[in-house]
XYZ file of C-alpha atoms in Angstrom:
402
model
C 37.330 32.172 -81.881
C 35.455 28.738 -82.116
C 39.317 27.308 -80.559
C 38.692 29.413 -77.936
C 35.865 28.603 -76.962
C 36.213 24.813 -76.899
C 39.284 25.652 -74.619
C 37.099 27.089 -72.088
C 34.418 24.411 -72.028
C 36.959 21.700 -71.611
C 38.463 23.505 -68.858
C 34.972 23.745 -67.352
C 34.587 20.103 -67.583
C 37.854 19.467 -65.699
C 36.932 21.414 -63.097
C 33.484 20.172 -62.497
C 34.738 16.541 -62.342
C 37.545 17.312 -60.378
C 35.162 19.190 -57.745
C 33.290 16.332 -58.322
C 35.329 13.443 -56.920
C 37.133 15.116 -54.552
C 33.354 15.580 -52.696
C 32.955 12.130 -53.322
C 36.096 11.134 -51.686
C 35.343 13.481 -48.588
C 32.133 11.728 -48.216
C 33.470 8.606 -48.180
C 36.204 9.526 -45.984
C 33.046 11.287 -43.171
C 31.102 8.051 -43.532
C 34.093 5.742 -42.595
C 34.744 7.857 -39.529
C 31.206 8.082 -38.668
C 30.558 4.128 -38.758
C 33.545 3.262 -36.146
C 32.685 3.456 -32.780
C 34.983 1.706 -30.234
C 34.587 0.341 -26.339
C 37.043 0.212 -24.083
C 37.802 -3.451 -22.427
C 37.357 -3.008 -18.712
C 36.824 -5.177 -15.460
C 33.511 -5.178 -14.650
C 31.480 -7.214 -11.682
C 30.381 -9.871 -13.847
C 28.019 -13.180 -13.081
C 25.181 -14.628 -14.136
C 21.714 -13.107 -13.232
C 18.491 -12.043 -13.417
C 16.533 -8.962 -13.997
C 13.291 -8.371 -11.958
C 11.171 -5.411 -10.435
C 10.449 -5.006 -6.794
C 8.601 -2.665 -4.204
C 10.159 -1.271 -1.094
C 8.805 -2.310 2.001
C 9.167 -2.218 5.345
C 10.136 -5.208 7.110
C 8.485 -7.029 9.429
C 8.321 -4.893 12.587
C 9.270 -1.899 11.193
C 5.727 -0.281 10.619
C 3.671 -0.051 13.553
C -0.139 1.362 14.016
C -0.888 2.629 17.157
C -5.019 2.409 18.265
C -6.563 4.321 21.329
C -6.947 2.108 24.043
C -10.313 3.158 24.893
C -12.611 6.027 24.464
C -11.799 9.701 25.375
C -10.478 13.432 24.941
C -6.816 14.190 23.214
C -5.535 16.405 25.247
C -1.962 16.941 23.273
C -0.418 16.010 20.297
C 3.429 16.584 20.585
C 4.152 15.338 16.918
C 3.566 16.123 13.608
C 3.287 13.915 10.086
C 6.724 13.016 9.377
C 8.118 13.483 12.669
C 11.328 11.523 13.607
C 11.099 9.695 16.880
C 12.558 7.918 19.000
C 11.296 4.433 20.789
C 9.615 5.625 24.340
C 9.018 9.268 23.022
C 5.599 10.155 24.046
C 3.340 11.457 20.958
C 0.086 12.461 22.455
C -1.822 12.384 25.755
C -5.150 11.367 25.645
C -7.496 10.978 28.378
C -9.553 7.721 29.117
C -13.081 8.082 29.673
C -13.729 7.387 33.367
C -10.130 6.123 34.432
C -9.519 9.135 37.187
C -13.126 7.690 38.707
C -12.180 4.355 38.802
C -8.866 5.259 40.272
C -10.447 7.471 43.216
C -13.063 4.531 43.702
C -10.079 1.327 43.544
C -7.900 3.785 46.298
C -11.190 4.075 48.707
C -11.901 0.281 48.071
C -7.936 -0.228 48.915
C -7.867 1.593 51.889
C -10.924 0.252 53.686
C -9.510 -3.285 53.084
C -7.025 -2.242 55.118
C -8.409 -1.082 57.917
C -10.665 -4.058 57.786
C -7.403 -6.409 57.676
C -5.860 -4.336 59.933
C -8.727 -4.623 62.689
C -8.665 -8.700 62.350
C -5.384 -9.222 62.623
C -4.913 -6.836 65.486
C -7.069 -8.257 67.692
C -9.247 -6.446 71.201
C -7.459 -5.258 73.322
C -8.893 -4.587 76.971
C -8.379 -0.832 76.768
C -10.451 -0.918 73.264
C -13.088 -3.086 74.760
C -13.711 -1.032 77.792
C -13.519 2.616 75.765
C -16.431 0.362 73.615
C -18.390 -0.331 76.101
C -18.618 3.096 77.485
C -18.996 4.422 74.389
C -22.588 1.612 73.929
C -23.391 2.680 77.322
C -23.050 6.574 76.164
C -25.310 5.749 72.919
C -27.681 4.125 75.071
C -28.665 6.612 77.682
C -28.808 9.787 74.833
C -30.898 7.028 72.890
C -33.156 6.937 76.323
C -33.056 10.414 76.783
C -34.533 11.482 73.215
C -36.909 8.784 73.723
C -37.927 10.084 77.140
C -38.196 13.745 75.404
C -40.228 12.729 72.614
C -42.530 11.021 74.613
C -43.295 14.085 77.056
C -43.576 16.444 73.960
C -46.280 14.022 72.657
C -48.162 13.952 76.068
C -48.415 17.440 75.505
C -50.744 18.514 73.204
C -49.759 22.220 72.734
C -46.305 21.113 71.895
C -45.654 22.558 68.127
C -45.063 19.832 65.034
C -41.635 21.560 64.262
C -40.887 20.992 68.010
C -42.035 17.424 67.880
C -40.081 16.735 64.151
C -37.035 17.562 65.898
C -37.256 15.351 69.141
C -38.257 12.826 66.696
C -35.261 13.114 64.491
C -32.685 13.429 67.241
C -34.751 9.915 68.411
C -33.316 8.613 64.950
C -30.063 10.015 64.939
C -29.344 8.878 69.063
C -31.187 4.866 67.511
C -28.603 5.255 64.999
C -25.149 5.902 67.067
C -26.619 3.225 69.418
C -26.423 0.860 66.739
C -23.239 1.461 65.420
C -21.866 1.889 69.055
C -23.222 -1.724 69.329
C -21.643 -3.389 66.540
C -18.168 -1.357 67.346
C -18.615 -3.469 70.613
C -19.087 -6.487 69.075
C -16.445 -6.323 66.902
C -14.052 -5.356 69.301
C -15.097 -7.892 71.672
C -14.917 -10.868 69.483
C -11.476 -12.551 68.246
C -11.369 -13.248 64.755
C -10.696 -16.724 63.040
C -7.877 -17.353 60.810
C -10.811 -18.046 58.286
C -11.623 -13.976 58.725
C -8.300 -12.798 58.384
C -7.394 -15.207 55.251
C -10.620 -13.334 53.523
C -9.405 -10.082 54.931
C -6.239 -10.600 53.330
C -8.116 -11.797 49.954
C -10.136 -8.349 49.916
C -6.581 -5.988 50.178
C -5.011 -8.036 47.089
C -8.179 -7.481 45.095
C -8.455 -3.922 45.984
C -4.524 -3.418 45.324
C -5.284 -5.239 41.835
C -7.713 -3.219 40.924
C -6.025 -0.238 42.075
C -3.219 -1.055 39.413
C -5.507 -1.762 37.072
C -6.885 1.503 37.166
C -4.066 3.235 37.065
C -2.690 0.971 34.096
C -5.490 2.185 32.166
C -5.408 6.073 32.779
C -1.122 5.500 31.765
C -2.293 4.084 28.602
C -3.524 7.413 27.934
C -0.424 8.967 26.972
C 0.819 7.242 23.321
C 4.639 6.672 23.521
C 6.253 5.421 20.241
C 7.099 1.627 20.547
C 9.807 1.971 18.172
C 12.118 4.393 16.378
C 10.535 5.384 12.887
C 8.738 8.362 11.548
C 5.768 9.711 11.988
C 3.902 8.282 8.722
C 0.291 9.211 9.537
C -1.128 11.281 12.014
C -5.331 10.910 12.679
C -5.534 12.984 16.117
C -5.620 16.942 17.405
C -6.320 18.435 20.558
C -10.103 18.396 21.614
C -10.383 15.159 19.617
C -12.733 12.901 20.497
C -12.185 9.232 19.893
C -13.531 6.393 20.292
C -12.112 2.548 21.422
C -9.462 1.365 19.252
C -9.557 4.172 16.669
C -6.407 4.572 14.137
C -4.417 7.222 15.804
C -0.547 7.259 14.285
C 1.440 5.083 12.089
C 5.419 4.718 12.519
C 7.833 3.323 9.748
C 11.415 3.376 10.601
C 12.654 4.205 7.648
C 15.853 2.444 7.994
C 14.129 -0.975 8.263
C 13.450 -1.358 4.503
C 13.510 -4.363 2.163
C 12.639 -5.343 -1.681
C 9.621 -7.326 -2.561
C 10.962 -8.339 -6.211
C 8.164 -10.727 -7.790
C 9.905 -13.607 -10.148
C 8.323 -15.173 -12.501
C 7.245 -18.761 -11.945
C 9.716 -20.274 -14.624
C 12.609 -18.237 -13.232
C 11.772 -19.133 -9.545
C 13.747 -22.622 -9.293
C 17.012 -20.147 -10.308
C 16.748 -17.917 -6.951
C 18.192 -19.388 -3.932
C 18.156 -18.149 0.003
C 21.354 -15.900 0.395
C 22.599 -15.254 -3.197
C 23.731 -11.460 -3.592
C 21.502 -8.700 -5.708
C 21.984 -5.143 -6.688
C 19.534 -2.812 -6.250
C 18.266 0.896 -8.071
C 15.156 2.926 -7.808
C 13.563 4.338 -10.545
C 12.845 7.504 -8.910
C 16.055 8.246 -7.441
C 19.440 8.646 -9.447
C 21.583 7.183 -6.260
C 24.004 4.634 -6.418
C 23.482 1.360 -6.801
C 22.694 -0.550 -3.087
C 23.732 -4.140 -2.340
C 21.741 -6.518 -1.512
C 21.252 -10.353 -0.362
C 17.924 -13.000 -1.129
C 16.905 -13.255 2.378
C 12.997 -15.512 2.291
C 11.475 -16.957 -1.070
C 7.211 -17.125 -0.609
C 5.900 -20.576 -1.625
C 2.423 -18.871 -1.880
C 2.364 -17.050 -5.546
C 0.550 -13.765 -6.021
C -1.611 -13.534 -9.533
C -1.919 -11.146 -11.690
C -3.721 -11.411 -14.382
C -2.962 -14.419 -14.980
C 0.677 -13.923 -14.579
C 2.266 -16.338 -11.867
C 4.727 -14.693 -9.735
C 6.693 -15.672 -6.126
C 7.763 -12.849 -4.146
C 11.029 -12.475 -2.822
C 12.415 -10.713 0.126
C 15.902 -9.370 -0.628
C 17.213 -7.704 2.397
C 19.386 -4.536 2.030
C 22.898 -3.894 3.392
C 21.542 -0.338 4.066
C 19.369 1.988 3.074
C 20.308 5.445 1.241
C 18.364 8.554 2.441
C 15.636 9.681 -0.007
C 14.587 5.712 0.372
C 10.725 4.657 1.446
C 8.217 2.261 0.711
C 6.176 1.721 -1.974
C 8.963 2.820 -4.127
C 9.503 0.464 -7.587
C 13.610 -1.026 -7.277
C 15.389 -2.336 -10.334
C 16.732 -5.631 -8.730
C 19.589 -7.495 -10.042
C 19.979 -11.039 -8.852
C 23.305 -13.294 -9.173
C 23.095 -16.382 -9.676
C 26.424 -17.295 -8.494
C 28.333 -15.251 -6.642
C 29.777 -12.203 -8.810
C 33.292 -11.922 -10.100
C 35.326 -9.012 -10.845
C 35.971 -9.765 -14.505
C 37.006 -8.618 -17.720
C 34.519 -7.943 -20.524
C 33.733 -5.871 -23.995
C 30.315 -5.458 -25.458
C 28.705 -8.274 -27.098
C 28.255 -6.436 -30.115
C 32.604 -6.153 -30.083
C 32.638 -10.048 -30.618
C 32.486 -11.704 -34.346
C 32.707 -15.220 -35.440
C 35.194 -16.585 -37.925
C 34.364 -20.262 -38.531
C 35.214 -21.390 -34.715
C 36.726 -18.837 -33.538
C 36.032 -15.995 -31.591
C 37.067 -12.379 -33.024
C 37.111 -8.970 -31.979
C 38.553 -5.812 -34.096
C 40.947 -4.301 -32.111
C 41.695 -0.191 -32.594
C 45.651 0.751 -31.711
C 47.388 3.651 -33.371
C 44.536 4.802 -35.429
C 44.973 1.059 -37.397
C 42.472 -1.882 -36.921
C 42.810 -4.985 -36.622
C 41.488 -8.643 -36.002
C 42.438 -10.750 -33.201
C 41.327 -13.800 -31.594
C 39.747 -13.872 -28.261
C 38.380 -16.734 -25.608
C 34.664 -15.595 -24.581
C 32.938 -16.891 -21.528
C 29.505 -15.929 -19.914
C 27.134 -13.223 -21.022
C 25.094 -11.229 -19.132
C 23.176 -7.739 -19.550
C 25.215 -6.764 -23.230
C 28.735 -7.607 -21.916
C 30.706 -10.980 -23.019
C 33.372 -12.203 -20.751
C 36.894 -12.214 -22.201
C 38.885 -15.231 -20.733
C 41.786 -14.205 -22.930
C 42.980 -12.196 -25.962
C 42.147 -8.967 -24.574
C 43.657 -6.544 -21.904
C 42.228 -3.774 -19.857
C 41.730 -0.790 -21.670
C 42.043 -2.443 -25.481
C 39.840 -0.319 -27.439
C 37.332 -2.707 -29.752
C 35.367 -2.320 -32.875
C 31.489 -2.371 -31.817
C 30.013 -1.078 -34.986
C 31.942 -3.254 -38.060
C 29.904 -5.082 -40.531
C 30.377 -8.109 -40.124
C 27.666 -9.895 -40.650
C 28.727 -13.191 -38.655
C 28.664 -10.991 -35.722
C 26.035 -12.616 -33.174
């Protein structure tokens, strides 16, 4: 019995260590797989550069505000916020305050000018001067017939004060036309100097002037858009009244953009007119936009103490879903980018000198030497060693790995 027994416990044992280190083993074996992770060695466009943040912005031009040019009435608005337009489209019709006055009141002034140019250059002629002196003569006697009736009615003392208020009026109105039939005489009697017609001349191109003038200002009325763009803000309605030089719309042609990047003043002697960038937006998963370093400001723009130039980088075009104030992700090259191949910087290991990478083929790794070059963004450029689609160690312990 007590043989027994011992039997059993022993073959407990066994089986508890064997459970034992086979678990052990299996761990091992889950940790060793877990810890290698590879990376694939692939061409990349590879250079050296620099990292900043930037704004989008419209370019110079490419946002326009449009002010009333005077006071008045909108009549229409024919746009609404957002709004795509085209350059000459007309957006609203407003109407100046006293424009269709001055117009009626320039085209009057115009067309008496006229008639007095007309009349100097013209000259009398016979048939004119006769018809005016019959026509004085005419206005003459009537004069000295109201006179003559006037004073009889006065003589008479009977004669009603309505009665006499008439003659006296038709005295006035027959004093008048003599007058006037007088100076129509004279003026078509006397020849005219070159002096009078030169001035006569000098009153049409006024008038005309201000005639065009006039009619410049009531066209100003209706708002055409200057450029293409969208309508950004809109400040008007029908029945509005507004004043002289009030904000009415804002256009941005959204195709017009550019990146403000702001580089810090110890990286600023590194960015040069014309070298290439790449370009994301934070808010936007698009692709990524090239890019070229088109102005570099002198004047710096501080921030809390914090010195940094802005930068124009002008884009090769501009992806819909795109408008200003938007933060970029700028990239800039310092030399002009190569198509290159690299591996992750963690992939590379040193060994004395040399350069190593661990290399993954057929489920065996191993070591092999490799000639880095730049680095840039957590990629090392492989001169040589490597080819294109080598998988690589990027997790190994090595603990001369920079």
């Amino acid at each position: 019995m007590k043989k027994k027994t011992i039997y059993v416990l022993a073959g407990i044992l066994t089986l508890v260590i064997l459970v034992f280190a086979l678990s052990q083993s299996t761990e091992t074996d889950a940790q060793s797989a877990e810890e290698i992770r590879t990376a694939s060695a692939q061409k990349r466009v590879f250079g050296s550069s620099m990292l900043a943040v930037g704004t989008l912005k419209p370019e110079l031009g490419a946002m326009v505000q449009i002010d009333t040019p005077g006071a008045g009435v909108v009549e229409e608005v024919l746009v609404e916020q957002g709004a795509a337009v085209k350059a000459g489209d007309t957006l609203a019709v407003i109407t100046i305050d006293g424009a269709q006055q001055r117009i009626k009141k320039a085209e009057l002034a115009l067309q008496m000018a006229k008639l007095q140019l007309e009349q100097v250059t013209s000259g009398p002629r016979e048939e004119e001067v006769a018809r005016a002196r019959i026509n004085l003569e005419q206005a003459e006697n009537k004069l000295k017939e109201a006179e003559e009736t006037l004073s009889v009615l006065k003589d008479d003392e009977e004669t009603p004060s309505g009665q006499l208020d008439n003659a006296q009026r038709e005295v006035d109105n027959a004093d008048a036309q003599y007058r006037l039939a007088q100076q129509q005489y004279s003026l078509t009697k006397n020849k005219y100097t070159q002096n009078d017609i030169a001035q006569a001349e000098a009153r049409v191109e006024q008038a005309a002037n201000d005639l065009q003038e006039a009619r410049a200002l009531a066209e100003q009325g209706t708002i055409t858009a200057p450029i293409d763009g969208v309508v950004a803000e809109l400040h008007i309605y029908p029945g509005a009244v507004v004043s002289g030089n009030s904000n009415l719309i804002k256009l941005i042609d959204l195709n017009r953009l550019i990146v403000e990047a702001l580089i810090d003043e110890t990286d600023i002697i590194a960015i040069e007119k014309g070298q290439q960038a790449a370009i994301t937006l934070d808010s936007l998963d698009t692709e990524t936009l090239e890019g070229t370093v088109g102005s570099i400001s002198p004047l710096a723009k501080n921030e809390s103490g914090i010195i940094n130039y802005p930068v124009i980088i002008s884009l090769e075009h501009v992806a819909a879903g795109f408008y200003p104030d938007m933060t970029a992700v700028v990239t800039i090259y310092l030399e002009e980018p190569q198509e290159t191949l690299t591996v992750p910087s963690q992939a590379i290991s040193q060994s004395g000198s040399k350069q190593m990478v661990y290399v993954l083929q057929d489920d065996e790794i191993y070591e092999t030497e490799v000639q880095t070059g730049k680095r840039s963004d957590g990629y090392v450029e492989i001169v040589s060693g490597l080819k294109a689609g080598e998988k690589v160690v990027i997790n190994t312990a090595d603990e001369n790995r920079p």
